[in-house]
PDB file of C-alpha atoms in Angstrom:
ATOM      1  CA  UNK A   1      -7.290 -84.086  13.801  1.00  0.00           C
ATOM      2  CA  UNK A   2      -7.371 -83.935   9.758  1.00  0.00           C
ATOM      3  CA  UNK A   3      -8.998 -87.573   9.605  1.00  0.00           C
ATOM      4  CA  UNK A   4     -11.689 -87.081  12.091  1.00  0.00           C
ATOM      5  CA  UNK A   5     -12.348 -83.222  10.460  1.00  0.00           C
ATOM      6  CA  UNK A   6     -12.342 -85.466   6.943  1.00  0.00           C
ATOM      7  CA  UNK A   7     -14.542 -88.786   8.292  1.00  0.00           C
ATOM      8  CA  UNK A   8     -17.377 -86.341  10.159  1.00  0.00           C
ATOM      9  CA  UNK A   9     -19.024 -84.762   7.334  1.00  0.00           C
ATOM     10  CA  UNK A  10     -19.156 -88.371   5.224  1.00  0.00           C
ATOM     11  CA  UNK A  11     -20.994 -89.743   8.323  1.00  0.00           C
ATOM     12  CA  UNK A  12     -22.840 -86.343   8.483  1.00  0.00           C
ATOM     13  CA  UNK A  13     -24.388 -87.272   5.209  1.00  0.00           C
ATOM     14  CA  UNK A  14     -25.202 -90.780   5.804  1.00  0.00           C
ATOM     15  CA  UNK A  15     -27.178 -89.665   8.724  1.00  0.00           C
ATOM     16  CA  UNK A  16     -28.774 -87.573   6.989  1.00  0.00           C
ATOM     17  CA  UNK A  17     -30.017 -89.620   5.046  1.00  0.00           C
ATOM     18  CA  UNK A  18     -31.000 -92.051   7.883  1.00  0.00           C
ATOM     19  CA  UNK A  19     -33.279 -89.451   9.323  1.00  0.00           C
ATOM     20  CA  UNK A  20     -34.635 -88.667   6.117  1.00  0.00           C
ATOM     21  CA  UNK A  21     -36.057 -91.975   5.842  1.00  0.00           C
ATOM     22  CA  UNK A  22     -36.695 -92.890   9.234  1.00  0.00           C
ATOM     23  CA  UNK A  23     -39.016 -89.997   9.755  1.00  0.00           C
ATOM     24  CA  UNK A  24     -40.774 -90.822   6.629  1.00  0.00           C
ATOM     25  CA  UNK A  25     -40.200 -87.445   4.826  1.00  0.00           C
ATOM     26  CA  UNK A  26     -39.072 -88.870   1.889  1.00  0.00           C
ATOM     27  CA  UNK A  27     -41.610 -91.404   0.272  1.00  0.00           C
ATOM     28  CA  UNK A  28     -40.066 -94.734  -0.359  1.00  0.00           C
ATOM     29  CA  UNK A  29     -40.267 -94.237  -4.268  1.00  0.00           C
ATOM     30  CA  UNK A  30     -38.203 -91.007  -3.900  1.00  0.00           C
ATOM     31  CA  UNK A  31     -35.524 -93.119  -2.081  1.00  0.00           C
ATOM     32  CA  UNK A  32     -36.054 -95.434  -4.970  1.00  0.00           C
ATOM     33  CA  UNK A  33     -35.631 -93.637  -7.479  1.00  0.00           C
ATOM     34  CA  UNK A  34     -32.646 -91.737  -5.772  1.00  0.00           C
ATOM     35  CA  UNK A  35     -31.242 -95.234  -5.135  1.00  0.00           C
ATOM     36  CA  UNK A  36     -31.281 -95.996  -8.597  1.00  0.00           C
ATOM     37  CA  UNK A  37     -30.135 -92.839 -10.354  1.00  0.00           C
ATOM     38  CA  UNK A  38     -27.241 -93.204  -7.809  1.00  0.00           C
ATOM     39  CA  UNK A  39     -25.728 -96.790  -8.439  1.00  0.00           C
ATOM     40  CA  UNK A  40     -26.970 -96.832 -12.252  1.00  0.00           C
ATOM     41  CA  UNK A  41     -26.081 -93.341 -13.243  1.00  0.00           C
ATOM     42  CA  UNK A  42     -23.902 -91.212 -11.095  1.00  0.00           C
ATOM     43  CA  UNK A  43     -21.855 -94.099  -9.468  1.00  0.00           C
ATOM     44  CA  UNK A  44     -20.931 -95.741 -12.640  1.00  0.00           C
ATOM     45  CA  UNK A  45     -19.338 -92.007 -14.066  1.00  0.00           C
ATOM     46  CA  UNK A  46     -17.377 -91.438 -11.259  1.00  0.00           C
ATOM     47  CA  UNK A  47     -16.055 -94.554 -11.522  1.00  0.00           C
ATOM     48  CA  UNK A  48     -15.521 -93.780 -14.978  1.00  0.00           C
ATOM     49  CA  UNK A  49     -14.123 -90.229 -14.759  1.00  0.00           C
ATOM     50  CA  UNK A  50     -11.879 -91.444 -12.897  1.00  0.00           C
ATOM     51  CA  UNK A  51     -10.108 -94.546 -14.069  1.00  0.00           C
ATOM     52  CA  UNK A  52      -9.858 -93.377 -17.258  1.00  0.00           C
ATOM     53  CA  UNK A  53      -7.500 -90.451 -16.050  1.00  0.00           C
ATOM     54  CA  UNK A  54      -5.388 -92.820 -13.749  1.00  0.00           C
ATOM     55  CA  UNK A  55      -2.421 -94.311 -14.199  1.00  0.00           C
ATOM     56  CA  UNK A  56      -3.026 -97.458 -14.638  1.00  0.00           C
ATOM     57  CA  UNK A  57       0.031 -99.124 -14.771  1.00  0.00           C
ATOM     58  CA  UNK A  58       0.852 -98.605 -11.042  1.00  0.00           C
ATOM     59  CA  UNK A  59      -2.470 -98.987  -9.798  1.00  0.00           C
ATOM     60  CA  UNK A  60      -2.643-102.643 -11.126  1.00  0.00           C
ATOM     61  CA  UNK A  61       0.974-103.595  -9.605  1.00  0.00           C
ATOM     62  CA  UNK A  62       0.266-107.510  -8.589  1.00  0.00           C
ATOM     63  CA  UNK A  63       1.601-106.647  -4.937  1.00  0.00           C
ATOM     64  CA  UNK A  64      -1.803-104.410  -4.193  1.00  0.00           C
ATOM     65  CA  UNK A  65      -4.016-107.478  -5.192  1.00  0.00           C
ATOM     66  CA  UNK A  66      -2.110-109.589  -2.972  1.00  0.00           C
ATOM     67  CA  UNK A  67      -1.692-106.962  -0.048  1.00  0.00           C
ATOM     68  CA  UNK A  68      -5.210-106.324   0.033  1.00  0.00           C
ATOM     69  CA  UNK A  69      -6.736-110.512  -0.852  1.00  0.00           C
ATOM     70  CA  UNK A  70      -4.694-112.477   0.776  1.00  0.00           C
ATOM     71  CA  UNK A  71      -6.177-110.880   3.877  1.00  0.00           C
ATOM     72  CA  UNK A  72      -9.516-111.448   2.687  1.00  0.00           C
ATOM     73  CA  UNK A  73      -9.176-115.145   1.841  1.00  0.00           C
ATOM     74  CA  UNK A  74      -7.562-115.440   5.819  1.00  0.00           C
ATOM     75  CA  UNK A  75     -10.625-113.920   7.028  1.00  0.00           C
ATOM     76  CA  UNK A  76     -13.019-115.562   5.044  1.00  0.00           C
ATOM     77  CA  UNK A  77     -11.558-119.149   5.319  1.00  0.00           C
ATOM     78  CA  UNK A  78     -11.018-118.705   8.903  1.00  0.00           C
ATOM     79  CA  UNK A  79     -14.215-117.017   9.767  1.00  0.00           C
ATOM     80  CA  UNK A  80     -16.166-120.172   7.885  1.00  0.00           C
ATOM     81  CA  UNK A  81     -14.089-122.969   8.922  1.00  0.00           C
ATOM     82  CA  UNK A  82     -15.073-122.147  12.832  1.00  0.00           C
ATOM     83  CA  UNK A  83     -19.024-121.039  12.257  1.00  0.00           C
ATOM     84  CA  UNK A  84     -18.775-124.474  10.165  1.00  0.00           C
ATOM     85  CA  UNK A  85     -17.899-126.339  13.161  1.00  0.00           C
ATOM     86  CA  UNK A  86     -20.288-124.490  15.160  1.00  0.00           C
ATOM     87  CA  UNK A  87     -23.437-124.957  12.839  1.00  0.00           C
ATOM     88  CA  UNK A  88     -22.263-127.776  10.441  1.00  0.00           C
ATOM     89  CA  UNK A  89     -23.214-125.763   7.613  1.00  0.00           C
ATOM     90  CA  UNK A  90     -22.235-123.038   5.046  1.00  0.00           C
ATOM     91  CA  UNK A  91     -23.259-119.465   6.656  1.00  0.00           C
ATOM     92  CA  UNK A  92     -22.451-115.775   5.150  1.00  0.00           C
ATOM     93  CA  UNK A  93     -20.395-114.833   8.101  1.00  0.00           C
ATOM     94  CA  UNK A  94     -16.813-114.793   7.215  1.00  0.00           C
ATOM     95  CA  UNK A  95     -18.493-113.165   3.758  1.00  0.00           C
ATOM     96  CA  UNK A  96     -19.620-110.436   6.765  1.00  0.00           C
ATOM     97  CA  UNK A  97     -16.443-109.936   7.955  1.00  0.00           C
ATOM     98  CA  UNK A  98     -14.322-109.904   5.083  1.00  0.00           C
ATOM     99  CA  UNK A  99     -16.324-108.040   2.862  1.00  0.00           C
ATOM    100  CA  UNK A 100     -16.100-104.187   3.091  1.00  0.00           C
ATOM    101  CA  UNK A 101     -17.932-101.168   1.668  1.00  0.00           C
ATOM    102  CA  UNK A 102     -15.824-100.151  -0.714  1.00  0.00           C
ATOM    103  CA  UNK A 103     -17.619 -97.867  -2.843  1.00  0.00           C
ATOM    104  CA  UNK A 104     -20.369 -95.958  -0.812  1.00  0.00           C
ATOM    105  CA  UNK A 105     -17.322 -95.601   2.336  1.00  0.00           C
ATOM    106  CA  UNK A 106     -14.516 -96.202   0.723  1.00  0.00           C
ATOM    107  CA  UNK A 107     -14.659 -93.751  -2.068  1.00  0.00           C
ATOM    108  CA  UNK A 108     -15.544 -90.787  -0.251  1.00  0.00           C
ATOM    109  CA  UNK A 109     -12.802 -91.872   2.198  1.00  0.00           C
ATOM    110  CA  UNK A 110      -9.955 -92.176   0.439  1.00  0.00           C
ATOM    111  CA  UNK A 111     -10.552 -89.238  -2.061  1.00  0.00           C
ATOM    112  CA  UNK A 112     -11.468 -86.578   1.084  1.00  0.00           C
ATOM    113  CA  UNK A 113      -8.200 -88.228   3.101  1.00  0.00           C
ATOM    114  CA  UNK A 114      -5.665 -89.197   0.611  1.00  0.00           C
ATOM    115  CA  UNK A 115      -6.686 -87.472  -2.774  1.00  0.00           C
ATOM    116  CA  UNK A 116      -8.530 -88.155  -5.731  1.00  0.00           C
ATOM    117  CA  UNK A 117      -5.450 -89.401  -7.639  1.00  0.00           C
ATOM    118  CA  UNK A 118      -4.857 -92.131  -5.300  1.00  0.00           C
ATOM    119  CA  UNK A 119      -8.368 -93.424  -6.264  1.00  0.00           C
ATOM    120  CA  UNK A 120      -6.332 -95.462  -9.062  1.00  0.00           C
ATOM    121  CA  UNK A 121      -5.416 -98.162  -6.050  1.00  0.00           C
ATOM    122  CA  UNK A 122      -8.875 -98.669  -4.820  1.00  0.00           C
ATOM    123  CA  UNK A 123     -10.607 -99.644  -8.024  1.00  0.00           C
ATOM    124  CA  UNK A 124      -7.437-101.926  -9.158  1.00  0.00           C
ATOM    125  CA  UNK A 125      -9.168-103.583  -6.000  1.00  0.00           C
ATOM    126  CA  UNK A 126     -12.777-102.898  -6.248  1.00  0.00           C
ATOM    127  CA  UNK A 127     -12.434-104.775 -10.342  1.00  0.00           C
ATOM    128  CA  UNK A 128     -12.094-108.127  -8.285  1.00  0.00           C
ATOM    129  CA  UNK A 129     -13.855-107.069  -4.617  1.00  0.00           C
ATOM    130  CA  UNK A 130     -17.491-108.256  -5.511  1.00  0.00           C
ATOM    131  CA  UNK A 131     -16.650-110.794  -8.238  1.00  0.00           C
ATOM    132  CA  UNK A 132     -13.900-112.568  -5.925  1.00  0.00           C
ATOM    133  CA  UNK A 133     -16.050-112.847  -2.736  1.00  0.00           C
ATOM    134  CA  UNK A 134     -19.588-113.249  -3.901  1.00  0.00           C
ATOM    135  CA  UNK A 135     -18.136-115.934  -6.167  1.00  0.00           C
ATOM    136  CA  UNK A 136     -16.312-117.264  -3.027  1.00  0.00           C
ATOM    137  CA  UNK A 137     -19.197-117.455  -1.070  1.00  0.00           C
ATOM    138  CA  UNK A 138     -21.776-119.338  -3.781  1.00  0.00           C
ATOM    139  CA  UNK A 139     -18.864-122.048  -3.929  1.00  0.00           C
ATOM    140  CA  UNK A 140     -18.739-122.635  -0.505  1.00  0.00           C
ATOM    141  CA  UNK A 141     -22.584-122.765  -0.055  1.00  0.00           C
ATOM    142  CA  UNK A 142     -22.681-125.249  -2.943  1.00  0.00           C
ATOM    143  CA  UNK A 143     -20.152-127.347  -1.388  1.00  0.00           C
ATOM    144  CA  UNK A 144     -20.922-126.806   2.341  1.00  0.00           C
ATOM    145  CA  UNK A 145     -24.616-127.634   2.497  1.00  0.00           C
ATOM    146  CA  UNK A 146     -24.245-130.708   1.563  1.00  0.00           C
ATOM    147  CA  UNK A 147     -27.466-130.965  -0.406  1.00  0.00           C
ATOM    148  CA  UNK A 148     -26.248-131.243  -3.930  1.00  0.00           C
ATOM    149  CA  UNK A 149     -26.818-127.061  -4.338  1.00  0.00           C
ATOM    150  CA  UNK A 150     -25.264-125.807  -7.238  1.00  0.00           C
ATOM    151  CA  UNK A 151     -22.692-122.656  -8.006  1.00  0.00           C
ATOM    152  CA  UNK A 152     -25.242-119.784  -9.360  1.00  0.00           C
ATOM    153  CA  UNK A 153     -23.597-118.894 -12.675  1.00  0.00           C
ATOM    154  CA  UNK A 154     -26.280-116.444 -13.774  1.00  0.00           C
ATOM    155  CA  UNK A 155     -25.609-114.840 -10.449  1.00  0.00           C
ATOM    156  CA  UNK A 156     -22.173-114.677 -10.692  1.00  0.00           C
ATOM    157  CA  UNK A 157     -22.117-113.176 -14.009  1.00  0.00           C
ATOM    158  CA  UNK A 158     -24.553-110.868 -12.719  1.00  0.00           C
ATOM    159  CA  UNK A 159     -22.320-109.652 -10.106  1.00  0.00           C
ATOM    160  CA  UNK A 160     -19.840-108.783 -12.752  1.00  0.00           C
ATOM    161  CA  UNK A 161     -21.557-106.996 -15.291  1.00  0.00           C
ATOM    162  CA  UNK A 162     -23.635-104.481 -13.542  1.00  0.00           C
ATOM    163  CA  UNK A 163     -23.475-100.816 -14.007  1.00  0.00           C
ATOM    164  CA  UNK A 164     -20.401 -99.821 -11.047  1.00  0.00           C
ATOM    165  CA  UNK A 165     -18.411-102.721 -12.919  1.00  0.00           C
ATOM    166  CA  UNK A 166     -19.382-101.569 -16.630  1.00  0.00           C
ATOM    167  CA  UNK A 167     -18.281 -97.832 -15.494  1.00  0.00           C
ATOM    168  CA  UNK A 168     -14.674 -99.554 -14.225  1.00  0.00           C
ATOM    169  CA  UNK A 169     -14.474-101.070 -17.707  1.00  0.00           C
ATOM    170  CA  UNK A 170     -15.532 -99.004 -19.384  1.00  0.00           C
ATOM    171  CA  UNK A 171     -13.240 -96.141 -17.977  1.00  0.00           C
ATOM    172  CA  UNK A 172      -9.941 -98.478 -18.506  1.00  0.00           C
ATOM    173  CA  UNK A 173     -10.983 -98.789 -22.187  1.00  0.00           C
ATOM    174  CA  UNK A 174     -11.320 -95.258 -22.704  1.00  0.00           C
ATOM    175  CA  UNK A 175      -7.584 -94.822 -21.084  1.00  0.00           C
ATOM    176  CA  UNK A 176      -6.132 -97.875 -21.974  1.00  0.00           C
ATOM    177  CA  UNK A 177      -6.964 -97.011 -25.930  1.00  0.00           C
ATOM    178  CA  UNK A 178      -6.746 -93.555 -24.863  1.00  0.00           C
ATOM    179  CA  UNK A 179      -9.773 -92.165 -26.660  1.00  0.00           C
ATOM    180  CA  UNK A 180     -10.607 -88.615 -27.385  1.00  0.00           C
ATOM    181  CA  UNK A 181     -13.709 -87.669 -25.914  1.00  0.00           C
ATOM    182  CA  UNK A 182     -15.332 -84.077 -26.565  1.00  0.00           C
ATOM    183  CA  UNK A 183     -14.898 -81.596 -23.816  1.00  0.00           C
ATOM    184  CA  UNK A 184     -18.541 -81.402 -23.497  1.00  0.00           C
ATOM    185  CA  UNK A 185     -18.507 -85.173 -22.748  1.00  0.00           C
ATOM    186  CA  UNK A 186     -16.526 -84.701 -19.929  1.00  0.00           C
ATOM    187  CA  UNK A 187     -17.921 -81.778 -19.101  1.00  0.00           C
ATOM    188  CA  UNK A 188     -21.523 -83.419 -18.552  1.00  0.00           C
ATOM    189  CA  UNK A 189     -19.735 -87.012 -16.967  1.00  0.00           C
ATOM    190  CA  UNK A 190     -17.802 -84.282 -14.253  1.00  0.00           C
ATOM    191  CA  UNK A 191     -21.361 -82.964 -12.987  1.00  0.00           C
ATOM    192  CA  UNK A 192     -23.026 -86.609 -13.322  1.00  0.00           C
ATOM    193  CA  UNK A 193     -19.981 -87.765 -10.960  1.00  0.00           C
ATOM    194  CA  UNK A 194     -20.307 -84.656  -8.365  1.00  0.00           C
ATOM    195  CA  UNK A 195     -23.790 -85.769  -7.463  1.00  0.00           C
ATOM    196  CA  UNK A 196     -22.475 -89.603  -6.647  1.00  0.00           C
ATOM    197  CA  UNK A 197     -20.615 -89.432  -3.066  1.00  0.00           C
ATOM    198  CA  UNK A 198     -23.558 -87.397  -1.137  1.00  0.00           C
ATOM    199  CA  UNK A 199     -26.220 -89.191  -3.292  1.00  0.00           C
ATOM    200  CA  UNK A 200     -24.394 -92.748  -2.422  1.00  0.00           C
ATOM    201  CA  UNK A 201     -23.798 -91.492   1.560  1.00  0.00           C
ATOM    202  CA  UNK A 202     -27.210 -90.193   2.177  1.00  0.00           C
ATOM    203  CA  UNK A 203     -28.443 -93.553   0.296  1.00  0.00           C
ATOM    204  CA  UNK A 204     -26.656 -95.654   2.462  1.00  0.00           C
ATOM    205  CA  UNK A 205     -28.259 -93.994   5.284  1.00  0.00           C
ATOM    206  CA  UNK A 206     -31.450 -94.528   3.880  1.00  0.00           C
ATOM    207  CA  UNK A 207     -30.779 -98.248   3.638  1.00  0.00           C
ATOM    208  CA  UNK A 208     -29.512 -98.505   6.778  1.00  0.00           C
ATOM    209  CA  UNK A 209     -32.977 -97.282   8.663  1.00  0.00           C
ATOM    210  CA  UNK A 210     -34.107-100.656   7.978  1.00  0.00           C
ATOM    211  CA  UNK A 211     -32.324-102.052  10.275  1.00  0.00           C
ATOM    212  CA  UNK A 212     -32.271-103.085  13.532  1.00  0.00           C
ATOM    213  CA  UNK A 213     -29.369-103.552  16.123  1.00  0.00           C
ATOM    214  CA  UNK A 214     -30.101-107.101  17.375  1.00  0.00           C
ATOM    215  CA  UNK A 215     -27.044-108.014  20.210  1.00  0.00           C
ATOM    216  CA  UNK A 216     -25.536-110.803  20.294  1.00  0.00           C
ATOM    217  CA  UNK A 217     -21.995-112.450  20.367  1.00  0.00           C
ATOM    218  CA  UNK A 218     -21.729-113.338  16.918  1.00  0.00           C
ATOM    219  CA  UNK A 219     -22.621-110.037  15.947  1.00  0.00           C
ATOM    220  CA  UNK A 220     -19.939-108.331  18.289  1.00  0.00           C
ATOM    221  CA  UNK A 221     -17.225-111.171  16.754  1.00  0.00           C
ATOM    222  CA  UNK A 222     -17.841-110.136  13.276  1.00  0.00           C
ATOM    223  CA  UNK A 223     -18.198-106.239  13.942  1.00  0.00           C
ATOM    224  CA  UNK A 224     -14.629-106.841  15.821  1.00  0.00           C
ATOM    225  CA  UNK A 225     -12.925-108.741  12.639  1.00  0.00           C
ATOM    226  CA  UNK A 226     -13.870-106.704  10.508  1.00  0.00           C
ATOM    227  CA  UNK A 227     -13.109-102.928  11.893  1.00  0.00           C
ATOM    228  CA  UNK A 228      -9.885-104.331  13.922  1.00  0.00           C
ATOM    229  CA  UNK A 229      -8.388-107.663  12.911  1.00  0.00           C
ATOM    230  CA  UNK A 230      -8.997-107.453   8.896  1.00  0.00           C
ATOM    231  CA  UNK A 231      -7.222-103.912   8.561  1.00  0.00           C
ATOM    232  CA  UNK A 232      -4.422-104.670  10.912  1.00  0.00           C
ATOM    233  CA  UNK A 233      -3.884-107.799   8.979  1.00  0.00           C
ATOM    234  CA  UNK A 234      -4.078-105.558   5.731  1.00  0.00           C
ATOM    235  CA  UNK A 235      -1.200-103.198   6.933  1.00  0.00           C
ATOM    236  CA  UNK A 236       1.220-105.880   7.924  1.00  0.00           C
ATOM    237  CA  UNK A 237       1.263-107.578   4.506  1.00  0.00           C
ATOM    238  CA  UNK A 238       0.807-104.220   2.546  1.00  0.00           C
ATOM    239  CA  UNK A 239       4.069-103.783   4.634  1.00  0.00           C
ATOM    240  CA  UNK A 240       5.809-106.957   4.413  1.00  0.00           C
ATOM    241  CA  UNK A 241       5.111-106.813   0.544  1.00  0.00           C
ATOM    242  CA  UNK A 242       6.612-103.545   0.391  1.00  0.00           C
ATOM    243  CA  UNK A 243       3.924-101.345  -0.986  1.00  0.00           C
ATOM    244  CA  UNK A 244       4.365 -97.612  -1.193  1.00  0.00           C
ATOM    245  CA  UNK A 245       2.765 -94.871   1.832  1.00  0.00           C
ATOM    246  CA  UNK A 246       0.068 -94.152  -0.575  1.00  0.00           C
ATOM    247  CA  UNK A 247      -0.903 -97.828  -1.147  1.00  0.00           C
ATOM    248  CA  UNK A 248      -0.913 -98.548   2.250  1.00  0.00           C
ATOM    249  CA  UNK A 249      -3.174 -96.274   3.064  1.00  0.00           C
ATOM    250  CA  UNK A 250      -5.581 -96.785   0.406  1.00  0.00           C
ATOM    251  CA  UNK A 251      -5.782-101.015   1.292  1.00  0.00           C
ATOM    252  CA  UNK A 252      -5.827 -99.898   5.061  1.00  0.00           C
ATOM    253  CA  UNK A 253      -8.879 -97.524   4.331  1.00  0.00           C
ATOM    254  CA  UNK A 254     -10.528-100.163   2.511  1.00  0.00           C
ATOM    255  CA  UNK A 255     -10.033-102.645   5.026  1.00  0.00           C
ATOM    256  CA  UNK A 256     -11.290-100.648   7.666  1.00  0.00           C
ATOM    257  CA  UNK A 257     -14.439 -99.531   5.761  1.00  0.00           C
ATOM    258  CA  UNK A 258     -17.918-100.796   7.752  1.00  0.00           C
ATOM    259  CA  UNK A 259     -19.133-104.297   6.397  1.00  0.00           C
ATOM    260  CA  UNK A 260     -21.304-103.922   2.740  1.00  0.00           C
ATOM    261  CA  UNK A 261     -24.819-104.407   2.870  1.00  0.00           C
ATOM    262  CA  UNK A 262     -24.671-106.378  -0.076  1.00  0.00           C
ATOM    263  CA  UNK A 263     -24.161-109.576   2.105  1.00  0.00           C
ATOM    264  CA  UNK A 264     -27.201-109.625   2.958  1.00  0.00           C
ATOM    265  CA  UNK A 265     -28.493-111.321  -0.493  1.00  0.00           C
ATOM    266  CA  UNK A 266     -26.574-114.181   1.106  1.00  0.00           C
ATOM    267  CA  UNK A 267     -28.634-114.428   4.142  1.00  0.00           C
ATOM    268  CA  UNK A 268     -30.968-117.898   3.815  1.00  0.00           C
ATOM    269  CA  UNK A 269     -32.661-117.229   7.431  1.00  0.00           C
ATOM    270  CA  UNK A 270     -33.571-115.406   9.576  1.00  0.00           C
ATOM    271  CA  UNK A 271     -30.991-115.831  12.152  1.00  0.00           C
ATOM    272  CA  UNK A 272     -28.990-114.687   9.418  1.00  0.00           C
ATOM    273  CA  UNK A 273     -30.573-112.305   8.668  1.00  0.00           C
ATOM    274  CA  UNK A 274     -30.927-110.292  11.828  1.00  0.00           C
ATOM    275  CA  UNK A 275     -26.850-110.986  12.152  1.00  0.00           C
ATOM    276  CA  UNK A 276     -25.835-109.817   9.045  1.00  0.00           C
ATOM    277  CA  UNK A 277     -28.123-106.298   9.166  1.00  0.00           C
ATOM    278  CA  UNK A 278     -27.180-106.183  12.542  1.00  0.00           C
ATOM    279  CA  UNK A 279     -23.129-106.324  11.576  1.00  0.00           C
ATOM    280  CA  UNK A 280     -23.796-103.633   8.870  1.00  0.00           C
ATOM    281  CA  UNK A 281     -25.587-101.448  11.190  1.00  0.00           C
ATOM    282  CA  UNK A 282     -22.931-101.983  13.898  1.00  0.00           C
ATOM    283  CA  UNK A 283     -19.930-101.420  12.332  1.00  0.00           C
ATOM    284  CA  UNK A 284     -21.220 -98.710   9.759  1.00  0.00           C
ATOM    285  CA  UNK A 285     -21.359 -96.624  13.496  1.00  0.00           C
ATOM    286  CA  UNK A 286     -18.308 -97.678  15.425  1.00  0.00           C
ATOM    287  CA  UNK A 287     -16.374 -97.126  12.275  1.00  0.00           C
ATOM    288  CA  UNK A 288     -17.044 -93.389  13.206  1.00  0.00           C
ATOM    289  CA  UNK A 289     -14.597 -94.128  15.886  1.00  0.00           C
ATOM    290  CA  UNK A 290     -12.207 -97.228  14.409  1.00  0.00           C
ATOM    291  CA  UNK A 291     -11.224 -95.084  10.975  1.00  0.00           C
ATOM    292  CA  UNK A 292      -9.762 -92.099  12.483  1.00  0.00           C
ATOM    293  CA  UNK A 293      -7.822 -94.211  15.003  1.00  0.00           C
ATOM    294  CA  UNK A 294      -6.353 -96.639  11.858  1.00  0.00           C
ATOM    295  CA  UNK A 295      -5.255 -92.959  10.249  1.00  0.00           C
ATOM    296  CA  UNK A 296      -3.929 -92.039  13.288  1.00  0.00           C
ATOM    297  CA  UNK A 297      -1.605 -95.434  13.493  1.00  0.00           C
ATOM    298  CA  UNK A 298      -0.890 -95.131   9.729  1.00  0.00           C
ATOM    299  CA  UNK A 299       0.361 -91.059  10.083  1.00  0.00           C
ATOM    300  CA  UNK A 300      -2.138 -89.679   8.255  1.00  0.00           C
TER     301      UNK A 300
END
């Protein structure tokens, strides 16, 4: 099967990098440092590299946005509104299970499966992904506490201008203006961005030895949302909006990508806490086994 042969090395890699750390054979300021060049250096020029060749003008078509947030708002509103009833307070769990890892998963995903030039779909998305949700999820704390917290500004401005972002940008400049750059430019930004998918995979694995599978039904819930419910609800509206085969399969790949460890900034205990890493950890694993099956349902 061409998805499993395609999903098996990317896995492969973040394991790798998993045992790497786990076994202690890398010292934590290598993984630092890695971790850094990664999501300040190499990240950012793939990004880069490869908006600024894309065509931009179908890749920002409003019916992708909606396909792929409309979805996202459903989970995220629905997810919150019964954990609110449940606790009485704001929590990061329909954050958890609306919020995939787009970049370090989905990248790798949908250029081994579907193509590099199909990449122009996915960061249409990922422009909005972090700004739209962490944004959406400081609102709601400020208003669902009840305790007169405000909206972090600084944080949310944060969230947009950080180096993945500034590559997106700065790539759409470059082809929106469409600037000449010198061959050795993009000869040097080609072999920056060749380093980024194994560096970001093996990182991710690194991360994720820091975590601990905790059980419990909440945990289960999300992991279920969020490798089942979310894409399925993806595909019928990418569907129902009319999206092209390619499309589709980019927002379903997306959708289906294992839950970003970045919520876990928005954990504020330690119940939380344990749920959220344990959510990451859970459905970075089974999504071994949920992606192939979503490609299989999709034809690819």
């Amino acid at each position: 099967m061409i998805a499993l042969q395609a999903i098996v090395p990317i896995f492969l890699l973040v394991a790798l990098g998993y045992l790497l750390s786990w076994r202690g054979w890398l010292a934590a300021e290598a993984v630092g440092g890695l971790s850094t060049m990664t999501f300040k250096l190499f990240m950012p020029t793939l990004l880069f590299t490869g908006i600024a060749r894309a065509d931009l003008g179908e890749g920002l078509a409003p019916g992708l946005l909606l396909a792929y947030f409309v979805p996202v708002l459903a989970v995220f509103v629905l997810v919150n509104l019964w954990v609110h009833r449940q606790r009485g307070s704001a929590s990061p769990l329909g954050l958890t299970a609306s919020y995939s890892n787009n970049v370090l998963i989905g990248i790798p995903l949908v250029t081994t499966l579907l193509g590099a030039d199909q990449l122009v779909y996915l960061f249409a998305v990922l422009v909005f992904h972090s700004l739209t949700l962490f944004s959406l999820q400081s609102l709601y704390v400020a208003l669902g506490q009840g305790d007169g917290s405000r909206v972090d500004l600084r944080g949310l401005l944060k969230s947009l201008f950080n180096p993945v972002i500034n590559g997106l940008l700065l790539g759409a400049l470059v082809n929106g203006l469409d600037l000449p750059l010198p061959a050795a430019v993009w000869k040097v930004a080609d072999w920056l961005a060749a380093a980024a998918l194994p560096c970001a995979l093996m990182v991710l694995g690194m991360g994720l030895s820091r975590y601990r599978l905790h059980p419990s039904t909440a945990v289960f819930a999300l992991t279920a949302i969020k490798l089942l419910a979310f894409p399925a609800l993806v595909w019928w509206c990418s569907g129902l909006l009319g999206l092209n085969e390619a499309a589709r399969g980019v927002l379903l790949l997306m959708a289906a990508c294992p839950t970003g460890v970045n919520v876990l900034a928005f954990a504020t205990t330690p119940e939380d806490n344990r749920t959220l890493g344990s959510a990451v950890f859970l459905s970075t694993v089974l999504a071994v086994v949920s992606l192939p099956l979503w490609m299989l349902l999709a034809g690819r």
